[in-house]
XYZ file of N, CA and C in Angstrom:
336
model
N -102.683 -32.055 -110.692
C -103.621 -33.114 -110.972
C -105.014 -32.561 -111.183
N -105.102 -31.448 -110.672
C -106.255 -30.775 -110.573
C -107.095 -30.349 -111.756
N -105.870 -29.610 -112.297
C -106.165 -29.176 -113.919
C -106.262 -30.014 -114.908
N -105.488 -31.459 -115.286
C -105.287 -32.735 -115.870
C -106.941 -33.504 -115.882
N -107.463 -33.570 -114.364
C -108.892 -34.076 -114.311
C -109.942 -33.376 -113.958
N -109.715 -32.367 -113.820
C -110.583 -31.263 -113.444
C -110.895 -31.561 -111.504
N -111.486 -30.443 -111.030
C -110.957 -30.220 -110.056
C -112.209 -30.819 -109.300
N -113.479 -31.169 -109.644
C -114.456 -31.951 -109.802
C -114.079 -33.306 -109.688
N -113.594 -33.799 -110.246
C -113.385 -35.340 -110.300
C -111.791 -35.795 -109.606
N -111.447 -34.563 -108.546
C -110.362 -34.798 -108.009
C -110.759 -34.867 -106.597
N -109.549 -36.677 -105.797
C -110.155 -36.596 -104.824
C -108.997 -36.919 -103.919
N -108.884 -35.927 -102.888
C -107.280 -36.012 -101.998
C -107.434 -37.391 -100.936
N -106.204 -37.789 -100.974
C -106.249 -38.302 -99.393
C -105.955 -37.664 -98.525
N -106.381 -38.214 -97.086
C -106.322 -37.915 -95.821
C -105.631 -38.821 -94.745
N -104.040 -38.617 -94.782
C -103.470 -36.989 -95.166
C -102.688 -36.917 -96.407
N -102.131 -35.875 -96.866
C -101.605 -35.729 -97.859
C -100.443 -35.284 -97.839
N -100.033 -34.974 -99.074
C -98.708 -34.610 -99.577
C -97.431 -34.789 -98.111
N -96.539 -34.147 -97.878
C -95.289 -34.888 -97.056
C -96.125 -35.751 -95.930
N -97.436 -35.429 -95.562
C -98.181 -36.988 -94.154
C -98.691 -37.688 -94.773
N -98.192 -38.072 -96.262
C -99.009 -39.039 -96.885
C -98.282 -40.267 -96.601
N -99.501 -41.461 -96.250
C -98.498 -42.750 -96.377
C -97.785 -43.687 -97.716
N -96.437 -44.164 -97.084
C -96.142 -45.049 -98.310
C -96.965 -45.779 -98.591
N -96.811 -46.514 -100.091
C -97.649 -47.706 -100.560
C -96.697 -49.232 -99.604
N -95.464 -49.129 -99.272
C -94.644 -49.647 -99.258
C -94.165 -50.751 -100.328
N -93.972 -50.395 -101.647
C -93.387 -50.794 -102.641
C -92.129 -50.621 -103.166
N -91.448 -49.208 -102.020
C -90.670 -49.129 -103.049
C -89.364 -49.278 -102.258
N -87.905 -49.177 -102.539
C -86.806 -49.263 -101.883
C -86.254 -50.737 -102.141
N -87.082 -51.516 -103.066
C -86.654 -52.723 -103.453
C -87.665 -53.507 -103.243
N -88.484 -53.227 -102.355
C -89.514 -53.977 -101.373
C -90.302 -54.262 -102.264
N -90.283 -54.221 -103.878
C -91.870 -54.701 -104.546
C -90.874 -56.071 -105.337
N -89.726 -56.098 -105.627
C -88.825 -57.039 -105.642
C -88.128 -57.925 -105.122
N -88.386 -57.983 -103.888
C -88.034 -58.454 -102.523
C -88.025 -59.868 -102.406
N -89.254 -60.721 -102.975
C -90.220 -61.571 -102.828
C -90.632 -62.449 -101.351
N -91.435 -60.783 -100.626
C -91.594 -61.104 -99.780
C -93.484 -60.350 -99.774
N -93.861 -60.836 -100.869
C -95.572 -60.172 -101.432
C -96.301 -59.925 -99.548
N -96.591 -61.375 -99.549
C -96.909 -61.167 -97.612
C -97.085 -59.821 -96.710
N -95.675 -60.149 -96.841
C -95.163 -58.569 -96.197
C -95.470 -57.350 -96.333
N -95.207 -57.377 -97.760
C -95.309 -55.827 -98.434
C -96.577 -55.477 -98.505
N -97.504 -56.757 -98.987
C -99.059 -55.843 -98.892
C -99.662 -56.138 -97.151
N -98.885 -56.398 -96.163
C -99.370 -56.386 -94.548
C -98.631 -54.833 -94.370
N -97.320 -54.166 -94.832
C -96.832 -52.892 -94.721
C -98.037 -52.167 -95.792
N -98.428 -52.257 -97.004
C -99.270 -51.613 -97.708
C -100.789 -51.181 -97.484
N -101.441 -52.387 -96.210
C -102.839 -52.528 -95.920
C -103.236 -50.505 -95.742
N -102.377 -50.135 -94.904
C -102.564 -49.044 -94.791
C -103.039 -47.718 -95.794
N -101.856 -48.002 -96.702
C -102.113 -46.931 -97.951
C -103.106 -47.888 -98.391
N -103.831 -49.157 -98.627
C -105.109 -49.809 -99.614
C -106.358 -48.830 -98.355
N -106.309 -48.581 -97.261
C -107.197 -48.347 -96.798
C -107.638 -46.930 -97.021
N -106.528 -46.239 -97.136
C -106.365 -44.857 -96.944
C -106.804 -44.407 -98.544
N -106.324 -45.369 -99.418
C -106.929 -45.094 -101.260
C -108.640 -45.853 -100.825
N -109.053 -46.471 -100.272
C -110.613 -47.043 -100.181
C -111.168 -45.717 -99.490
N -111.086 -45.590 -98.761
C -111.557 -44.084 -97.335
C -112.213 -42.963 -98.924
N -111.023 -42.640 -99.564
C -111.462 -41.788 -100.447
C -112.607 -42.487 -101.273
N -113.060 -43.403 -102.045
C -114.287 -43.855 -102.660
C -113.698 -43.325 -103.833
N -112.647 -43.013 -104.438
C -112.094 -42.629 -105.715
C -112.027 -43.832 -106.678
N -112.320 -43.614 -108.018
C -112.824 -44.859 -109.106
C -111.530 -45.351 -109.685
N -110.185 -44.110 -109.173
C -109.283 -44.232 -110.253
C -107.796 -43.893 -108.775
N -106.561 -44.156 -108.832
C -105.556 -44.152 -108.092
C -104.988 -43.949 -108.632
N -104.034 -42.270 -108.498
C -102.869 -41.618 -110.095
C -101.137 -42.425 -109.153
N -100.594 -43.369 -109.738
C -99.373 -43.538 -109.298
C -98.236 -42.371 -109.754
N -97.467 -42.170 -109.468
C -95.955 -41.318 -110.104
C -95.188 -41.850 -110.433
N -94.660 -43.649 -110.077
C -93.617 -44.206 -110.371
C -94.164 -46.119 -110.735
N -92.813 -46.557 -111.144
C -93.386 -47.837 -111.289
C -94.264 -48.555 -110.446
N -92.585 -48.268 -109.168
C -93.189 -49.250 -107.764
C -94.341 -49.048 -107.082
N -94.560 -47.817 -107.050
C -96.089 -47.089 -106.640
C -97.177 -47.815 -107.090
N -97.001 -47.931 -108.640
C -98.328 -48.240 -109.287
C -98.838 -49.877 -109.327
N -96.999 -50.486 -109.366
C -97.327 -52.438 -109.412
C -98.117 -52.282 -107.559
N -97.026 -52.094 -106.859
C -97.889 -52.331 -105.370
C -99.402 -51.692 -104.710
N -99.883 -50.478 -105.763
C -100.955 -50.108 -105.261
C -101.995 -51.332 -106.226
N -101.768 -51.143 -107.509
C -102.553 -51.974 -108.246
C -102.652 -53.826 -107.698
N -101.458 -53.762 -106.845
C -101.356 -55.334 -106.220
C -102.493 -55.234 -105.139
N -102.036 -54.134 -104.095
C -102.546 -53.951 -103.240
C -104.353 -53.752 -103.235
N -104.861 -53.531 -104.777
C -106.216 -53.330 -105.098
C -106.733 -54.995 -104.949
N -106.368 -55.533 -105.585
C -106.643 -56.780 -106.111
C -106.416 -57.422 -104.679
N -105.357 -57.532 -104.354
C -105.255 -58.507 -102.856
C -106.478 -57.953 -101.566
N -106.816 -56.428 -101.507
C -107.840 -56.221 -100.427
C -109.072 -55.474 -101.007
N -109.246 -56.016 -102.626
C -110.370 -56.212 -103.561
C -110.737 -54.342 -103.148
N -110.125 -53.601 -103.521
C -110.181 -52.151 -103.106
C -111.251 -51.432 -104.042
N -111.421 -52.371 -105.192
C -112.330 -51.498 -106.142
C -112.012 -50.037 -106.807
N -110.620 -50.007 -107.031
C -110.236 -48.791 -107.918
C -109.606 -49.432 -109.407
N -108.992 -48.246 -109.955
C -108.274 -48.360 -111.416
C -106.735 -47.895 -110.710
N -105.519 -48.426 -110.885
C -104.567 -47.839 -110.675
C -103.771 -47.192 -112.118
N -103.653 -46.219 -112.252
C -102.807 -45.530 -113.322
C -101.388 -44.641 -113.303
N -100.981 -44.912 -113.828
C -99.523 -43.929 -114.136
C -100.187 -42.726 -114.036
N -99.327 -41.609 -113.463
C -99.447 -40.097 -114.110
C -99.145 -39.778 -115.300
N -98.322 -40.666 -115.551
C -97.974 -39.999 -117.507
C -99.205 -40.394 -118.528
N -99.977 -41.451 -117.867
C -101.371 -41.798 -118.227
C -102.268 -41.095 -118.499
N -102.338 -40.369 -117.502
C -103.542 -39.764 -117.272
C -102.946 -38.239 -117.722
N -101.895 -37.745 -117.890
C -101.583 -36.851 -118.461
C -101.654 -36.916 -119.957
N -101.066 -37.939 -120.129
C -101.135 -38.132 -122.096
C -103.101 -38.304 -122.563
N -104.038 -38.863 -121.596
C -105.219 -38.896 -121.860
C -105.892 -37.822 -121.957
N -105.281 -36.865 -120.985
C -105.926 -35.505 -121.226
C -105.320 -34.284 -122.156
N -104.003 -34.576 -122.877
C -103.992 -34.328 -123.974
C -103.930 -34.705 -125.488
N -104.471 -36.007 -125.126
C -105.156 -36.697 -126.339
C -104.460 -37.609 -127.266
N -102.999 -37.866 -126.260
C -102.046 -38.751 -127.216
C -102.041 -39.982 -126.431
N -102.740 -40.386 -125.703
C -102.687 -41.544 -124.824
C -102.800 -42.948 -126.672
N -102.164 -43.536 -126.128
C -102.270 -45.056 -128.012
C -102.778 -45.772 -126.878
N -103.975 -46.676 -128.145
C -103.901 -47.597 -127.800
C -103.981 -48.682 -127.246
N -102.228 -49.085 -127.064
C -101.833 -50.096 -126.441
C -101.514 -49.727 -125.467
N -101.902 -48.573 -124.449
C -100.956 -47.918 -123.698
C -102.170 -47.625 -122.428
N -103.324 -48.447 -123.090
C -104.795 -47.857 -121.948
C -105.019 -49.510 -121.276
N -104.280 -50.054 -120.496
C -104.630 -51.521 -119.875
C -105.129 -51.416 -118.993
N -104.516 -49.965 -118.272
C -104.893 -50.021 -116.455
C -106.329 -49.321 -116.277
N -107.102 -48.529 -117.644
C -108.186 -47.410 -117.513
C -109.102 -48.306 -117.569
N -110.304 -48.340 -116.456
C -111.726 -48.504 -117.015
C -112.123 -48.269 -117.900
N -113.604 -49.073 -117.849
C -114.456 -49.075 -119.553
C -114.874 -47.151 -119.752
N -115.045 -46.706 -118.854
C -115.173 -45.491 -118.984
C -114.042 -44.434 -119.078
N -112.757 -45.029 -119.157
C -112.107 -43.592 -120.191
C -111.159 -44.812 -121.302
N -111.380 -45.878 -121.276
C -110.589 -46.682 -122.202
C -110.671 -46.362 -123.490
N -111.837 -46.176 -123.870
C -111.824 -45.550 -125.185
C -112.118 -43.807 -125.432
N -111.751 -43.107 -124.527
C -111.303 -41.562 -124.492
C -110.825 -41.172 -125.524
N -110.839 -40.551 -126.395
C -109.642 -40.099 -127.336
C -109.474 -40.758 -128.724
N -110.025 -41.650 -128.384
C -109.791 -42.497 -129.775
C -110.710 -42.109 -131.148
């Protein structure tokens, strides 16, 4: 991720990689329809993505990205949630498009 956004505009959580917390979205749980729930199991990871003050949140998978991006909006977190294939295709310059919904005004038109 480092190299993708430069290592400057990269910002870890605390903790990370295997002590990182779930979003709790995934295992069915963002399909569940039990929203309540999932963002009272999620408050955690919304706090732990706020702590950092990061403008932007890189997801890896679907469920990751609907429940963090839910999870923005429900505890008003003030980030961008994005795919990794996002933010990978933006930094090599094939991002289309129709394909920039989740980017702020500041990389929405990147590339174009």
């Amino acid at each position: 991720m480092k190299t993708v956004v430069g290592e400057e505009n990269f910002i870890d959580m605390t903790p990370n990689r295997s002590n990182n917390y779930c979003c709790g979205g995934g295992g069915g749980f963002l399909q569940s329809g039990y929203p309540e729930a999932r963002r009272y199991y999620g408050r955690l990871k919304a706090e732990q993505i706020k702590k950092t003050g990061a403008s932007y949140c890189i997801t890896p998978c679907h469920n990751c990205h609907s429940q963090v991006h839910d999870l923005n909006e429900h505890y008003e977190g003030g980030w961008h949630t994005v795919h990794l294939w996002t933010i990978i295709c933006l930094a090599m310059g094939i991002l289309g498009e129709n394909e920039r919904a989740y980017l702020g005004p500041d990389l929405a038109e990147v590339g174009l």
